[in-house]
Amino acid sequence: MKDLKSLVKKYWYSAAILLLFLIAVFLRVYRLESLPDVLHIDEAGLGYNAWCLAHYGTDRYLNVRPFYPQNFYGGQSPLYTYLLALLIRTVGQGNLSLTLLKIPAVLASLLLFFVGTKSIRLVFDDQKWSIAAAFLLAVCPYYIMSARFALDCNLMLCCSAVALLFLIRFTQTKTLRNLILSGVFFGITMYSYALSYFLIPIFLICISLYLLYTKEISFRRVLLWAACVCITALPVILFVCSLLFHWETIHFLGLTISPIASERMSDVGVTSFWENIKDIIKITLTCGSYRLDAVPKFYTLYPLSIPFIVLGFIGAVYSFLVSLYKRTFQADSIYLLFFLSGLITIGLSGSGYVYRANSFFICYLFFLIKGLFLCCRFLSSYHTGFMLLLSAGYLLWCISFCSFYFRVYTISFRECVDDVNLNLDYADLYVDLVNMKEFFFFYYPASPYDTQDEETFTDGIHTYHFLTDYSTKISPSSVYVVYKKNNEFLQNLSESGLAYQTWEYPYYYVIYFE
């Protein structure tokens, strides 16, 4: 019995982290191929771009090995796209699937689990708080949903969290290795999302001044740190310069750097600065317009978290002000300054979407733990009961969220098209994709040299059309995959007077003529 108690005492922390990690894995990979039930158009574009790069060395617009792959009127950050292209060439053996599309997001989320847990342990120097962080990272909606939503920008959260972890380790150890690794990962973060072009420089300037002021770092090491960031992010710097100064195309390290999406620089300004900040705080703590990264009832981190995040933020501000007055370093300041840098970035660039501010969620984790820590310290002898009650509350929220989220299911248009190809003979297939051909080519990839027509695609046997509306030609030799709410086409079909047959799916009709 004594040996058993000794083993429990020795390994309880590792066992708890392992259990929470297994829960995190399950919540991220269960039914990954079918949930969420919607494919975002940028996910479709990213997947098709990566497939084209893996097979032809171009994006879908025929840009050869672009540093910044083109996507509609803008572009997509290179880190996710090229990681996916590598997976297609290796794991996928040349094939693209929904599961493969989401693997980088899942791996980034699982890495965040360990990075966030380790960061909290370093700051609070207490195993119990790192377990609390692991629990929150495992079960809170945003950390789960962002792992199942394959947007290129979502990698910014994990990359910046790793960079912040090495920065914290540097402040505690003063070892050059940790400082260099921090700089390298801040450089890598700049490949994850264009907003990091503002976020990282703003933060590095602020934190460098703070560390110099509190004598945590020498000016020489600041220069070395900056050099590590710049060397790692050199292609990004060249790309930004091409945007700002309208440079001609540059060929660097096998990549083509050209000013794609330069018109987006016009969005930067101070006109709506405070409105942008208020809006992003609101939607990142509650939910935005996309149900892929938050849902109204459960919010991003559950409604239960909001007061503790606010309290933790106030506590971090107080610690920062005290550290300025006493000229002593406080680890809270790293997360506070990173969060404020993110607010400035969003204030300048604007955003109505949670995913654009995904870097906030490593700060929210810290503020949440800080708020809980302050409550426990205030409650003193009642803190155990308080934490047990709170844990039960989070567990109930989690069960309710999982019951809602994992019971959502639909069949995409791919199953409709597969059934049509298997059972019907036709000349033309009209797929209701609101002229977004990327949805089709995600599921049925084809050479980008053959898919430049915006409205149709011919595979030698069938002609596929990507827009179905009131003006669509009704022909007995055609088959139509129509969204159920497409009243324009359904009215046109009714007025045609033709007799037709219908297969019904959860969100689509397959309409054909005999």
XYZ file of C-alpha atoms in Angstrom:
514
model
C 0.000 0.000 0.000
C 2.852 2.330 0.836
C 4.480 1.620 -2.522
C 1.195 2.323 -4.290
C 0.847 5.697 -2.550
C 4.420 6.488 -3.476
C 3.763 5.689 -7.140
C 0.583 7.784 -7.152
C 2.403 10.707 -5.573
C 5.242 10.374 -8.058
C 3.258 9.948 -11.276
C -0.115 11.606 -10.638
C 0.822 14.725 -12.602
C 2.048 12.806 -15.660
C -1.009 10.554 -15.539
C -3.361 13.542 -15.359
C -1.672 15.272 -18.312
C -1.725 12.049 -20.342
C -5.431 11.520 -19.650
C -6.268 15.098 -20.661
C -4.118 14.756 -23.765
C -6.007 11.620 -24.813
C -9.282 13.511 -24.315
C -7.893 16.354 -26.427
C -6.894 13.924 -29.192
C -10.327 12.303 -29.220
C -12.176 15.635 -29.378
C -10.023 16.716 -32.320
C -10.021 13.583 -34.471
C -13.431 11.998 -33.822
C -15.415 12.178 -37.093
C -12.815 14.561 -38.456
C -13.783 13.638 -42.009
C -17.385 14.826 -41.541
C -17.402 17.530 -38.849
C -17.774 20.434 -39.117
C -20.478 19.835 -41.669
C -19.473 22.806 -43.853
C -16.425 23.239 -46.077
C -15.332 26.886 -45.995
C -14.492 28.301 -49.419
C -10.989 29.266 -48.224
C -10.468 25.670 -47.056
C -11.468 24.448 -50.510
C -9.139 26.961 -52.154
C -6.276 26.045 -49.829
C -6.729 22.341 -50.455
C -6.856 22.719 -54.236
C -3.861 25.078 -54.208
C -1.859 22.548 -52.187
C -2.880 19.721 -54.554
C -1.771 21.779 -57.568
C 1.543 22.628 -55.891
C 2.127 18.979 -54.993
C 1.506 17.800 -58.569
C 2.413 20.711 -60.835
C 4.479 23.152 -58.777
C 1.926 25.929 -59.326
C -1.086 27.226 -57.439
C -4.491 26.967 -59.097
C -3.899 30.281 -60.912
C -0.693 28.895 -62.502
C 1.705 30.952 -60.362
C 4.919 28.881 -60.265
C 6.033 27.966 -56.708
C 4.563 31.172 -55.252
C 5.704 32.289 -51.830
C 2.167 33.551 -51.236
C -0.283 31.298 -53.142
C -3.113 33.197 -54.803
C -6.659 32.852 -53.484
C -9.465 34.773 -55.199
C -8.634 38.490 -54.800
C -5.939 37.908 -52.210
C -3.639 35.135 -51.132
C -3.031 32.414 -48.568
C -0.162 32.235 -46.128
C 2.515 29.734 -47.177
C 3.003 27.678 -44.013
C -0.276 25.735 -44.081
C -0.389 25.445 -47.876
C 3.092 23.995 -48.253
C 2.678 21.704 -45.232
C -0.469 20.323 -46.842
C 1.285 19.957 -50.208
C 3.995 17.926 -48.441
C 1.345 15.719 -46.816
C -0.347 15.180 -50.174
C 2.963 14.058 -51.703
C 3.792 11.732 -48.778
C 0.950 10.577 -46.544
C -1.744 11.127 -49.153
C 0.292 9.545 -51.977
C -0.887 12.297 -54.293
C -4.499 12.381 -53.104
C -6.407 15.090 -51.245
C -9.118 14.450 -48.648
C -10.946 16.344 -45.925
C -9.024 14.458 -43.238
C -5.666 15.243 -44.832
C -6.682 18.900 -45.217
C -7.214 19.180 -41.462
C -4.141 17.276 -40.244
C -1.895 20.396 -39.930
C -4.601 22.108 -37.853
C -4.992 19.051 -35.612
C -1.234 18.701 -35.068
C -0.912 22.422 -34.321
C -3.723 22.178 -31.775
C -2.127 19.195 -30.038
C 1.228 20.991 -29.942
C -0.577 23.985 -28.426
C -1.889 21.671 -25.703
C 1.652 20.919 -24.513
C 3.022 24.410 -25.128
C 0.176 26.109 -23.251
C 0.415 23.647 -20.370
C 4.184 24.090 -20.090
C 3.930 27.882 -20.279
C 1.460 28.041 -17.406
C 3.630 25.728 -15.327
C 6.673 27.950 -15.884
C 4.819 31.144 -14.988
C 2.888 29.883 -11.964
C 5.402 27.234 -10.850
C 2.573 24.940 -9.735
C 1.512 21.614 -11.233
C -2.128 22.153 -10.307
C -2.415 25.271 -12.470
C -0.764 23.566 -15.428
C -3.319 20.752 -15.104
C -6.072 23.377 -15.081
C -4.571 24.832 -18.274
C -4.399 21.368 -19.873
C -8.048 20.771 -18.975
C -9.131 24.076 -20.538
C -7.043 23.465 -23.661
C -8.606 20.015 -24.008
C -12.281 20.913 -23.602
C -12.924 24.587 -24.462
C -14.771 25.054 -27.776
C -12.300 27.276 -29.620
C -9.335 24.989 -29.053
C -11.404 22.056 -30.339
C -13.091 23.808 -33.253
C -10.006 25.570 -34.609
C -8.319 22.153 -34.856
C -11.124 20.991 -37.156
C -11.228 24.151 -39.302
C -8.432 24.226 -41.900
C -7.745 27.914 -42.388
C -4.156 28.911 -43.072
C -4.266 31.647 -40.417
C -5.081 29.213 -37.591
C -1.433 28.115 -37.388
C -0.529 31.564 -36.012
C -1.845 30.613 -32.564
C 0.405 27.578 -32.151
C 3.508 29.202 -33.699
C 3.268 32.329 -31.549
C 2.593 30.224 -28.419
C 5.833 28.292 -29.022
C 7.767 31.549 -29.490
C 6.310 32.956 -26.246
C 7.213 29.745 -24.385
C 10.886 30.061 -25.366
C 10.807 33.739 -24.423
C 9.503 32.847 -20.959
C 12.210 30.211 -20.621
C 14.816 32.781 -21.591
C 13.653 35.200 -18.889
C 14.007 32.418 -16.325
C 17.282 30.859 -17.508
C 19.005 33.703 -19.438
C 20.376 31.061 -21.831
C 21.154 32.199 -25.362
C 19.642 29.021 -26.835
C 16.149 29.905 -25.626
C 16.460 33.467 -26.940
C 17.525 32.216 -30.380
C 14.708 29.644 -30.503
C 12.233 32.344 -29.519
C 13.447 34.512 -32.397
C 13.293 31.616 -34.856
C 9.700 30.779 -33.913
C 8.614 34.412 -34.079
C 10.076 34.337 -37.595
C 8.176 31.126 -38.411
C 4.975 32.729 -37.072
C 5.229 35.304 -39.851
C 4.713 32.526 -42.416
C 1.402 31.593 -40.791
C -0.729 34.700 -41.381
C -0.383 38.135 -42.945
C -1.602 39.928 -39.794
C 1.557 38.714 -38.069
C 3.460 41.186 -40.290
C 2.069 43.843 -37.950
C 1.631 41.827 -34.764
C 5.169 40.448 -34.413
C 7.090 43.722 -35.006
C 4.779 45.661 -32.674
C 5.173 43.067 -29.940
C 8.937 42.700 -30.364
C 9.430 46.444 -30.058
C 7.221 46.660 -26.943
C 8.671 43.619 -25.179
C 12.253 44.591 -26.037
C 11.776 48.027 -24.471
C 10.195 46.412 -21.414
C 12.970 43.821 -21.030
C 15.646 46.514 -21.441
C 13.865 48.719 -18.894
C 13.684 45.893 -16.337
C 17.287 44.856 -17.142
C 16.253 41.347 -18.186
C 18.222 41.573 -21.417
C 21.170 43.473 -22.840
C 20.956 45.625 -25.958
C 23.394 43.304 -27.737
C 21.100 40.343 -27.130
C 18.119 42.336 -28.373
C 19.976 42.873 -31.645
C 20.800 39.159 -31.840
C 17.175 38.294 -31.137
C 16.002 40.660 -33.882
C 18.551 39.164 -36.285
C 17.191 35.646 -35.630
C 13.671 36.822 -36.428
C 14.753 38.644 -39.596
C 16.908 35.813 -40.956
C 14.151 33.254 -40.353
C 11.535 35.519 -41.927
C 13.661 36.877 -44.804
C 11.268 35.670 -47.577
C 8.411 37.322 -45.646
C 10.365 40.576 -45.425
C 11.046 40.478 -49.181
C 7.354 39.806 -49.800
C 6.264 42.733 -47.608
C 8.747 44.998 -49.403
C 7.302 43.874 -52.737
C 3.868 44.924 -51.472
C 4.981 48.276 -50.108
C 7.316 49.294 -52.929
C 5.722 47.424 -55.850
C 8.876 45.506 -56.682
C 9.162 43.270 -59.687
C 8.948 39.507 -59.186
C 11.814 38.032 -57.113
C 13.049 34.443 -57.321
C 14.448 33.413 -53.937
C 15.268 29.931 -52.594
C 13.191 28.364 -55.351
C 10.138 30.511 -54.530
C 8.507 33.224 -56.615
C 7.903 36.365 -54.557
C 5.488 38.808 -56.156
C 3.081 41.439 -54.759
C -0.098 39.322 -54.696
C -2.971 40.914 -52.711
C -1.277 44.331 -52.624
C -4.711 46.003 -52.653
C -5.359 44.624 -49.159
C -2.818 47.093 -47.790
C -5.474 49.750 -48.436
C -7.535 48.245 -45.586
C -4.972 49.410 -43.021
C -5.894 52.622 -41.235
C -6.982 54.279 -38.000
C -10.443 55.395 -39.100
C -12.315 52.701 -37.131
C -9.553 51.842 -34.666
C -11.590 51.778 -31.437
C -14.651 50.239 -33.075
C -12.473 47.418 -34.426
C -11.008 46.779 -30.977
C -14.382 46.698 -29.254
C -15.778 44.378 -31.910
C -12.894 41.901 -31.780
C -12.951 41.691 -27.967
C -16.674 41.008 -28.090
C -16.600 38.283 -30.738
C -13.482 36.510 -29.436
C -15.056 36.210 -25.990
C -18.488 35.277 -27.364
C -18.799 34.289 -31.038
C -18.630 35.841 -34.475
C -20.550 35.283 -37.684
C -18.818 32.007 -38.619
C -20.144 28.972 -36.788
C -16.932 27.118 -37.711
C -14.929 28.675 -34.862
C -17.646 29.429 -32.285
C -21.344 28.803 -31.684
C -23.701 31.192 -29.866
C -24.717 29.066 -26.893
C -21.212 27.950 -25.924
C -19.046 30.886 -27.044
C -15.325 30.427 -27.680
C -14.317 29.455 -24.116
C -17.758 28.973 -22.494
C -19.610 31.904 -20.873
C -18.273 30.719 -17.498
C -14.762 31.847 -18.490
C -15.488 35.484 -19.314
C -15.454 37.002 -15.786
C -12.228 35.175 -14.918
C -10.560 36.328 -18.154
C -11.523 39.919 -17.336
C -10.251 39.545 -13.775
C -7.013 37.968 -15.024
C -6.499 40.797 -17.508
C -6.955 43.377 -14.745
C -4.510 41.432 -12.574
C -1.964 41.351 -15.427
C -2.294 45.113 -15.951
C -1.755 45.685 -12.240
C 1.333 43.442 -12.214
C 2.692 45.274 -15.254
C 2.256 48.691 -13.648
C 3.904 47.487 -10.436
C 6.797 46.057 -12.433
C 7.276 49.399 -14.191
C 7.246 51.225 -10.865
C 9.673 48.804 -9.197
C 11.607 48.138 -12.414
C 11.330 44.383 -11.887
C 10.288 41.858 -14.515
C 6.875 40.124 -14.360
C 6.063 37.213 -16.684
C 2.455 38.461 -16.883
C 3.764 41.325 -18.990
C 4.717 39.013 -21.861
C 1.118 37.906 -22.382
C -0.288 41.347 -21.666
C 1.959 43.050 -24.235
C 1.314 40.297 -26.800
C -2.436 40.745 -26.317
C -2.207 44.533 -26.581
C -0.085 44.177 -29.722
C -2.826 41.989 -31.171
C -5.445 44.600 -30.296
C -3.415 47.312 -32.045
C -3.050 45.070 -35.099
C -6.793 44.409 -35.312
C -7.520 48.055 -34.588
C -5.464 49.069 -37.619
C -6.575 46.299 -39.981
C -10.148 45.616 -38.892
C -11.812 42.241 -38.467
C -15.259 40.783 -38.073
C -14.023 37.233 -37.654
C -12.763 35.290 -34.647
C -10.153 33.380 -36.625
C -8.316 36.572 -37.589
C -7.534 37.122 -33.912
C -6.624 33.518 -33.110
C -3.374 34.646 -31.423
C -5.529 36.093 -28.610
C -6.344 32.623 -27.346
C -2.952 31.908 -25.792
C -3.371 35.190 -23.905
C -6.933 34.333 -22.910
C -5.667 31.044 -21.498
C -3.180 32.928 -19.335
C -5.742 35.543 -18.231
C -8.229 32.781 -17.379
C -5.715 30.914 -15.211
C -4.607 34.208 -13.652
C -8.228 35.066 -12.821
C -8.801 31.659 -11.238
C -5.545 32.011 -9.300
C -6.614 35.394 -7.894
C -10.030 34.027 -6.901
C -8.460 31.067 -5.092
C -6.053 33.351 -3.266
C -8.933 35.593 -2.196
C -11.085 32.662 -1.054
C -8.161 31.194 0.881
C -9.406 28.177 2.843
C -12.434 27.726 0.530
C -10.429 27.509 -2.673
C -10.594 23.690 -2.930
C -14.386 23.636 -2.879
C -14.476 26.579 -5.278
C -12.256 24.789 -7.818
C -14.217 21.536 -7.520
C -17.483 23.393 -8.124
C -15.954 25.286 -11.054
C -14.515 22.088 -12.562
C -17.950 20.491 -12.410
C -19.384 23.531 -14.181
C -16.826 23.299 -16.983
C -17.393 19.567 -17.281
C -21.146 20.055 -17.680
C -20.572 22.763 -20.299
C -18.178 20.432 -22.117
C -20.628 17.518 -22.139
C -23.382 19.788 -23.430
C -21.102 21.256 -26.122
C -19.867 17.848 -27.299
C -23.405 16.500 -27.405
C -24.387 19.421 -29.643
C -21.287 19.549 -31.832
C -20.703 15.874 -32.542
C -24.312 15.144 -33.367
C -24.273 17.633 -36.250
C -23.936 15.814 -39.533
C -24.752 16.349 -43.160
C -23.865 14.863 -46.532
C -21.976 17.263 -48.781
C -22.584 17.661 -52.496
C -19.748 15.176 -53.100
C -21.984 12.245 -52.137
C -24.638 13.630 -54.491
C -22.178 13.838 -57.395
C -20.809 10.357 -56.658
C -24.341 8.923 -56.719
C -25.096 10.728 -59.993
C -21.931 9.403 -61.641
C -22.705 5.881 -60.468
C -26.371 5.728 -61.453
C -27.193 8.281 -64.164
C -26.173 8.994 -67.735
C -25.874 12.697 -68.574
C -24.093 15.245 -70.739
C -24.057 18.225 -68.354
C -24.038 18.340 -64.567
C -24.993 21.574 -62.837
C -23.600 21.731 -59.296
C -25.021 24.458 -57.062
C -21.734 26.048 -55.921
C -22.626 29.754 -56.406
C -19.882 29.968 -59.056
C -17.252 28.825 -56.527
C -15.509 26.150 -58.577
C -12.971 25.606 -55.769
C -15.563 23.571 -53.878
C -15.770 21.161 -56.821
C -12.038 20.918 -57.450
C -11.309 20.256 -53.803
C -13.255 16.993 -54.073
C -12.393 16.297 -57.718
C -8.930 17.799 -58.333
C -7.813 18.387 -61.915
C -4.802 19.968 -63.570
C -4.803 23.757 -63.009
C -3.953 24.074 -66.716
C -7.420 22.645 -67.495
C -9.483 24.546 -64.919
C -8.995 28.207 -65.770
C -12.549 28.572 -67.087
C -14.526 30.163 -64.265
C -17.927 28.691 -65.187
C -17.455 25.188 -66.629
C -15.077 22.234 -66.705
C -15.026 19.319 -69.167
C -13.379 16.004 -68.334
C -13.814 14.631 -71.860
C -17.089 12.888 -71.014
C -19.140 15.338 -68.967
C -19.361 19.103 -68.684
C -19.663 20.492 -65.161
C -21.275 23.862 -64.413
C -20.724 25.701 -61.097
C -23.632 28.136 -61.025
C -27.297 27.178 -60.755
C -29.853 30.007 -60.630
C -33.008 31.317 -62.342
C -31.175 31.803 -65.661
C -29.821 28.232 -65.761
C -30.878 26.314 -68.849
C -33.262 23.438 -68.107
C -32.418 20.479 -70.331
C -33.592 16.829 -70.172
C -30.022 15.718 -70.953
C -28.681 17.453 -67.837
C -28.618 16.588 -64.134
C -28.829 19.228 -61.386
C -27.429 19.094 -57.844
C -29.360 21.922 -56.207
C -29.184 23.439 -52.745
C -32.626 23.119 -51.121
C -32.888 26.850 -50.449
C -32.124 27.779 -54.064
C -35.641 29.085 -54.687
C -34.629 30.818 -57.922
C -33.728 27.602 -59.709
C -36.593 25.608 -58.175
C -39.048 28.228 -59.435
C -37.462 28.108 -62.895
C -37.746 24.314 -62.860
C -41.404 24.455 -61.851
C -42.195 26.931 -64.630
C -40.466 24.758 -67.245
C -43.354 22.254 -67.235
C -40.944 19.318 -67.601
C -41.501 16.108 -65.630
C -38.514 15.268 -63.438
C -37.331 12.904 -60.701
C -35.760 13.908 -57.397
C -33.334 12.342 -54.942
C -33.362 14.136 -51.604
C -30.309 14.663 -49.384
C -30.095 16.633 -46.118
C -29.131 19.887 -47.870
C -29.410 19.099 -51.599
C -31.760 17.779 -54.250
C -30.519 15.733 -57.207
C -32.887 16.491 -60.088
C -32.871 14.501 -63.322
C -35.197 13.691 -66.261
C -36.190 10.294 -67.582
